[in-house]
mmCIF file of C-alpha atoms in Angstrom:
data_model
loop_
_atom_site.group_PDB
_atom_site.id
_atom_site.type_symbol
_atom_site.label_atom_id
_atom_site.label_comp_id
_atom_site.label_asym_id
_atom_site.label_seq_id
_atom_site.Cartn_x
_atom_site.Cartn_y
_atom_site.Cartn_z
ATOM 1 C CA MET A 1 11.751 -13.631 27.312
ATOM 2 C CA ALA A 2 9.806 -10.403 27.805
ATOM 3 C CA ALA A 3 10.947 -9.141 24.401
ATOM 4 C CA ILE A 4 9.710 -12.342 22.731
ATOM 5 C CA ASP A 5 6.310 -12.023 24.404
ATOM 6 C CA GLU A 6 6.077 -8.364 23.413
ATOM 7 C CA LEU A 7 6.982 -9.235 19.822
ATOM 8 C CA LYS A 8 4.336 -11.972 19.765
ATOM 9 C CA ALA A 9 1.688 -9.534 21.013
ATOM 10 C CA LEU A 10 2.719 -6.934 18.434
ATOM 11 C CA LEU A 11 2.589 -9.506 15.636
ATOM 12 C CA GLN A 12 -0.848 -10.719 16.730
ATOM 13 C CA LYS A 13 -2.128 -7.146 16.620
ATOM 14 C CA ASP A 14 -0.502 -6.704 13.187
ATOM 15 C CA ILE A 15 -2.238 -9.814 11.886
ATOM 16 C CA GLN A 16 -5.596 -8.569 13.160
ATOM 17 C CA GLN A 17 -5.205 -5.112 11.660
ATOM 18 C CA LEU A 18 -3.732 -6.330 8.373
ATOM 19 C CA GLU A 19 -6.803 -8.546 8.022
ATOM 20 C CA GLN A 20 -8.959 -5.441 8.553
ATOM 21 C CA LEU A 21 -6.847 -3.516 6.059
ATOM 22 C CA GLY A 22 -7.340 -6.258 3.465
ATOM 23 C CA GLY A 23 -11.095 -5.949 3.938
ATOM 24 C CA LEU A 24 -10.884 -2.175 3.574
ATOM 25 C CA LEU A 25 -8.859 -2.498 0.381
ATOM 26 C CA ALA A 26 -11.449 -4.904 -1.055
ATOM 27 C CA SER A 27 -14.181 -2.409 -0.128
ATOM 28 C CA GLU A 28 -12.130 0.391 -1.677
ATOM 29 C CA LYS A 29 -12.026 -1.518 -4.954
ATOM 30 C CA GLN A 30 -15.829 -1.712 -5.008
ATOM 31 C CA LEU A 31 -16.176 1.970 -4.100
ATOM 32 C CA LEU A 32 -13.755 2.902 -6.891
ATOM 33 C CA LYS A 33 -15.826 0.930 -9.379
ATOM 34 C CA THR A 34 -18.980 2.782 -8.349
ATOM 35 C CA SER A 35 -17.235 6.175 -7.925
ATOM 36 C CA ASP A 36 -18.670 6.564 -4.414
ATOM 37 C CA MET A 37 -16.631 9.567 -3.262
ATOM 38 C CA ALA A 38 -18.262 9.908 0.163
ATOM 39 C CA GLY A 39 -17.627 6.254 0.884
ATOM 40 C CA LEU A 40 -14.043 6.565 -0.358
ATOM 41 C CA GLU A 41 -13.363 9.524 1.927
ATOM 42 C CA ALA A 42 -14.596 7.671 5.014
ATOM 43 C CA LEU A 43 -12.739 4.533 4.028
ATOM 44 C CA THR A 44 -9.522 6.482 3.421
ATOM 45 C CA ARG A 45 -9.665 7.962 6.921
ATOM 46 C CA GLU A 46 -10.101 4.497 8.413
ATOM 47 C CA LYS A 47 -7.355 3.058 6.201
ATOM 48 C CA ASN A 48 -4.917 5.832 7.182
ATOM 49 C CA HIS A 49 -5.663 5.234 10.872
ATOM 50 C CA LEU A 50 -4.856 1.521 10.502
ATOM 51 C CA LEU A 51 -1.693 2.251 8.539
ATOM 52 C CA ASN A 52 -0.462 4.684 11.187
ATOM 53 C CA GLU A 53 -0.973 2.074 13.889
ATOM 54 C CA VAL A 54 0.891 -0.548 11.828
ATOM 55 C CA ARG A 55 3.790 1.902 11.316
ATOM 56 C CA GLU A 56 3.986 2.683 15.023
ATOM 57 C CA ARG A 57 4.026 -1.009 15.871
ATOM 58 C CA ALA A 58 6.805 -1.574 13.330
ATOM 59 C CA LYS A 59 9.017 0.731 15.396
ATOM 60 C CA ARG A 60 8.118 -1.148 18.567
ATOM 61 C CA LYS A 61 8.855 -4.475 16.847
ATOM 62 C CA ILE A 62 12.339 -3.276 15.911
ATOM 63 C CA HIS A 63 12.966 -2.271 19.536
ATOM 64 C CA ALA A 64 11.794 -5.701 20.706
ATOM 65 C CA LEU A 65 14.017 -7.412 18.140
ATOM 66 C CA VAL A 66 17.011 -5.344 19.237
ATOM 67 C CA ALA A 67 16.262 -6.337 22.852
ATOM 68 C CA MET A 68 16.407 -9.958 21.683
ATOM 69 C CA GLY A 69 19.860 -9.382 20.159
ATOM 70 C CA PHE A 70 19.005 -8.429 16.577
ATOM 71 C CA ASN A 71 21.362 -6.014 14.845
ATOM 72 C CA PRO A 72 19.466 -4.115 12.104
ATOM 73 C CA ARG A 73 22.660 -3.829 10.030
ATOM 74 C CA ASN A 74 23.074 -7.612 9.817
ATOM 75 C CA GLY A 75 20.180 -8.349 7.509
ATOM 76 C CA GLN A 76 16.519 -9.214 7.469
ATOM 77 C CA PRO A 77 14.549 -9.601 10.713
ATOM 78 C CA SER A 78 12.832 -12.686 9.275
ATOM 79 C CA THR A 79 16.167 -14.516 9.104
ATOM 80 C CA PHE A 80 16.904 -13.596 12.728
ATOM 81 C CA ILE A 81 13.447 -14.749 13.871
ATOM 82 C CA ARG A 82 13.764 -18.072 12.060
ATOM 83 C CA ALA A 83 17.222 -18.570 13.571
ATOM 84 C CA ALA A 84 15.843 -17.862 17.064
ATOM 85 C CA GLY A 85 14.027 -21.194 16.919
ATOM 86 C CA VAL A 86 10.779 -20.048 18.533
ATOM 87 C CA GLU A 87 8.162 -21.810 16.407
ATOM 88 C CA GLU A 88 5.179 -19.709 17.505
ATOM 89 C CA LEU A 89 7.078 -16.484 16.820
ATOM 90 C CA THR A 90 8.117 -17.736 13.376
ATOM 91 C CA GLN A 91 4.513 -18.659 12.537
ATOM 92 C CA LEU A 92 3.217 -15.269 13.646
ATOM 93 C CA TRP A 93 5.929 -13.496 11.640
ATOM 94 C CA ASN A 94 5.161 -15.520 8.502
ATOM 95 C CA ASP A 95 1.410 -14.974 8.903
ATOM 96 C CA ALA A 96 1.861 -11.206 9.301
ATOM 97 C CA GLU A 97 4.221 -11.121 6.326
ATOM 98 C CA SER A 98 1.796 -13.011 4.069
ATOM 99 C CA ARG A 99 -1.093 -10.725 5.069
ATOM 100 C CA LEU A 100 1.059 -7.682 4.383
ATOM 101 C CA LYS A 101 1.905 -8.996 0.903
ATOM 102 C CA ALA A 102 -1.789 -9.669 0.235
ATOM 103 C CA CYS A 103 -2.576 -6.066 1.227
ATOM 104 C CA GLN A 104 0.174 -4.840 -1.091
ATOM 105 C CA ARG A 105 -1.318 -6.801 -4.006
ATOM 106 C CA LEU A 106 -4.798 -5.412 -3.308
ATOM 107 C CA ASN A 107 -3.366 -1.914 -3.090
ATOM 108 C CA GLN A 108 -1.609 -2.336 -6.452
ATOM 109 C CA VAL A 109 -4.901 -3.404 -8.048
ATOM 110 C CA ASN A 110 -6.623 -0.333 -6.601
ATOM 111 C CA GLY A 111 -3.755 1.824 -7.866
ATOM 112 C CA ARG A 112 -4.266 0.481 -11.384
ATOM 113 C CA ILE A 113 -7.994 1.213 -11.136
ATOM 114 C CA ILE A 114 -7.217 4.779 -10.063
ATOM 115 C CA GLY A 115 -4.747 5.118 -12.948
ATOM 116 C CA ASN A 116 -7.391 3.957 -15.419
ATOM 117 C CA LEU A 117 -9.921 6.384 -13.949
ATOM 118 C CA GLN A 118 -7.409 9.220 -14.303
ATOM 119 C CA GLN A 119 -6.786 8.310 -17.955
ATOM 120 C CA ARG A 120 -10.514 8.237 -18.622
ATOM 121 C CA LEU A 121 -10.919 11.631 -16.973
ATOM 122 C CA GLY A 122 -8.048 12.980 -19.097
ATOM 123 C CA ARG A 123 -9.705 11.746 -22.285
ATOM 124 C CA LEU A 124 -13.029 13.266 -21.281
ATOM 125 C CA THR A 125 -11.313 16.555 -20.529
ATOM 126 C CA GLU A 126 -9.717 16.507 -23.989
ATOM 127 C CA ILE A 127 -13.112 15.903 -25.589
ATOM 128 C CA PHE A 128 -14.648 18.806 -23.676
ATOM 129 C CA ARG A 129 -11.781 21.077 -24.680
ATOM 130 C CA GLY A 130 -12.164 20.030 -28.287
ATOM 131 C CA CYS A 131 -8.681 18.637 -28.748
ATOM 132 C CA ALA A 132 -9.502 14.930 -28.970
ATOM 133 C CA ASP A 133 -8.461 14.623 -32.629
ATOM 134 C CA GLN A 134 -5.030 16.167 -32.161
ATOM 135 C CA ALA A 135 -1.830 14.214 -32.443
ATOM 136 C CA LYS A 136 -0.388 12.873 -29.217
ATOM 137 C CA LEU A 137 3.171 12.537 -27.987
ATOM 138 C CA TYR A 138 4.509 10.674 -24.983
ATOM 139 C CA GLY A 139 6.340 12.628 -22.330
ATOM 140 C CA ALA A 140 9.326 11.573 -20.234
ATOM 141 C CA LYS A 141 7.036 9.934 -17.668
ATOM 142 C CA GLY A 142 5.072 7.920 -20.231
ATOM 143 C CA GLN A 143 1.988 10.108 -20.228
ATOM 144 C CA SER A 144 0.459 11.136 -23.517
ATOM 145 C CA THR A 145 -0.035 14.810 -24.228
ATOM 146 C CA ALA A 146 -1.928 16.442 -27.042
ATOM 147 C CA VAL A 147 0.123 18.439 -29.519
ATOM 148 C CA SER A 148 -1.575 21.421 -31.057
ATOM 149 C CA HIS A 149 -0.464 23.260 -34.172
ATOM 150 C CA LYS A 150 0.956 25.933 -31.884
ATOM 151 C CA THR A 151 3.333 23.550 -30.145
ATOM 152 C CA VAL A 152 6.898 23.820 -31.442
ATOM 153 C CA LEU A 153 8.571 20.419 -31.593
ATOM 154 C CA ALA A 154 11.874 21.546 -33.043
ATOM 155 C CA SER A 155 13.439 24.511 -34.747
ATOM 156 C CA ALA A 156 16.257 24.817 -37.263
#
């Protein structure tokens, strides 16, 4: 039973910190909109600290699950936890999993914002360089690149 209690404690800490991480990601979205670089730097340090703690606890959770009889090669831990029949443990696992997915969605939104900001910066750079009216081609990674008259597309 010690492994179950340890896993419960680890999951409770995960839930607490994933809630904090969700708040940080929401704050990050606002800071990205306002281009507050100093705020983003401080927030990134705090976010990285939380993520490191979550990663370390993930290792400890696997050890606790193995102590309970889980074999990592046999499938998902969530299936094992549900099969264990400990209702409180199942609830904690599901709560942590849903908070993690919410953080992933927020992080994807912030990633799209960063992508849009990078595209805008690229366009501004092209305008400053004076190559905004040039033809554009898409590269292998889906990014557009300006083609000047000096660029050789093909030769015979």
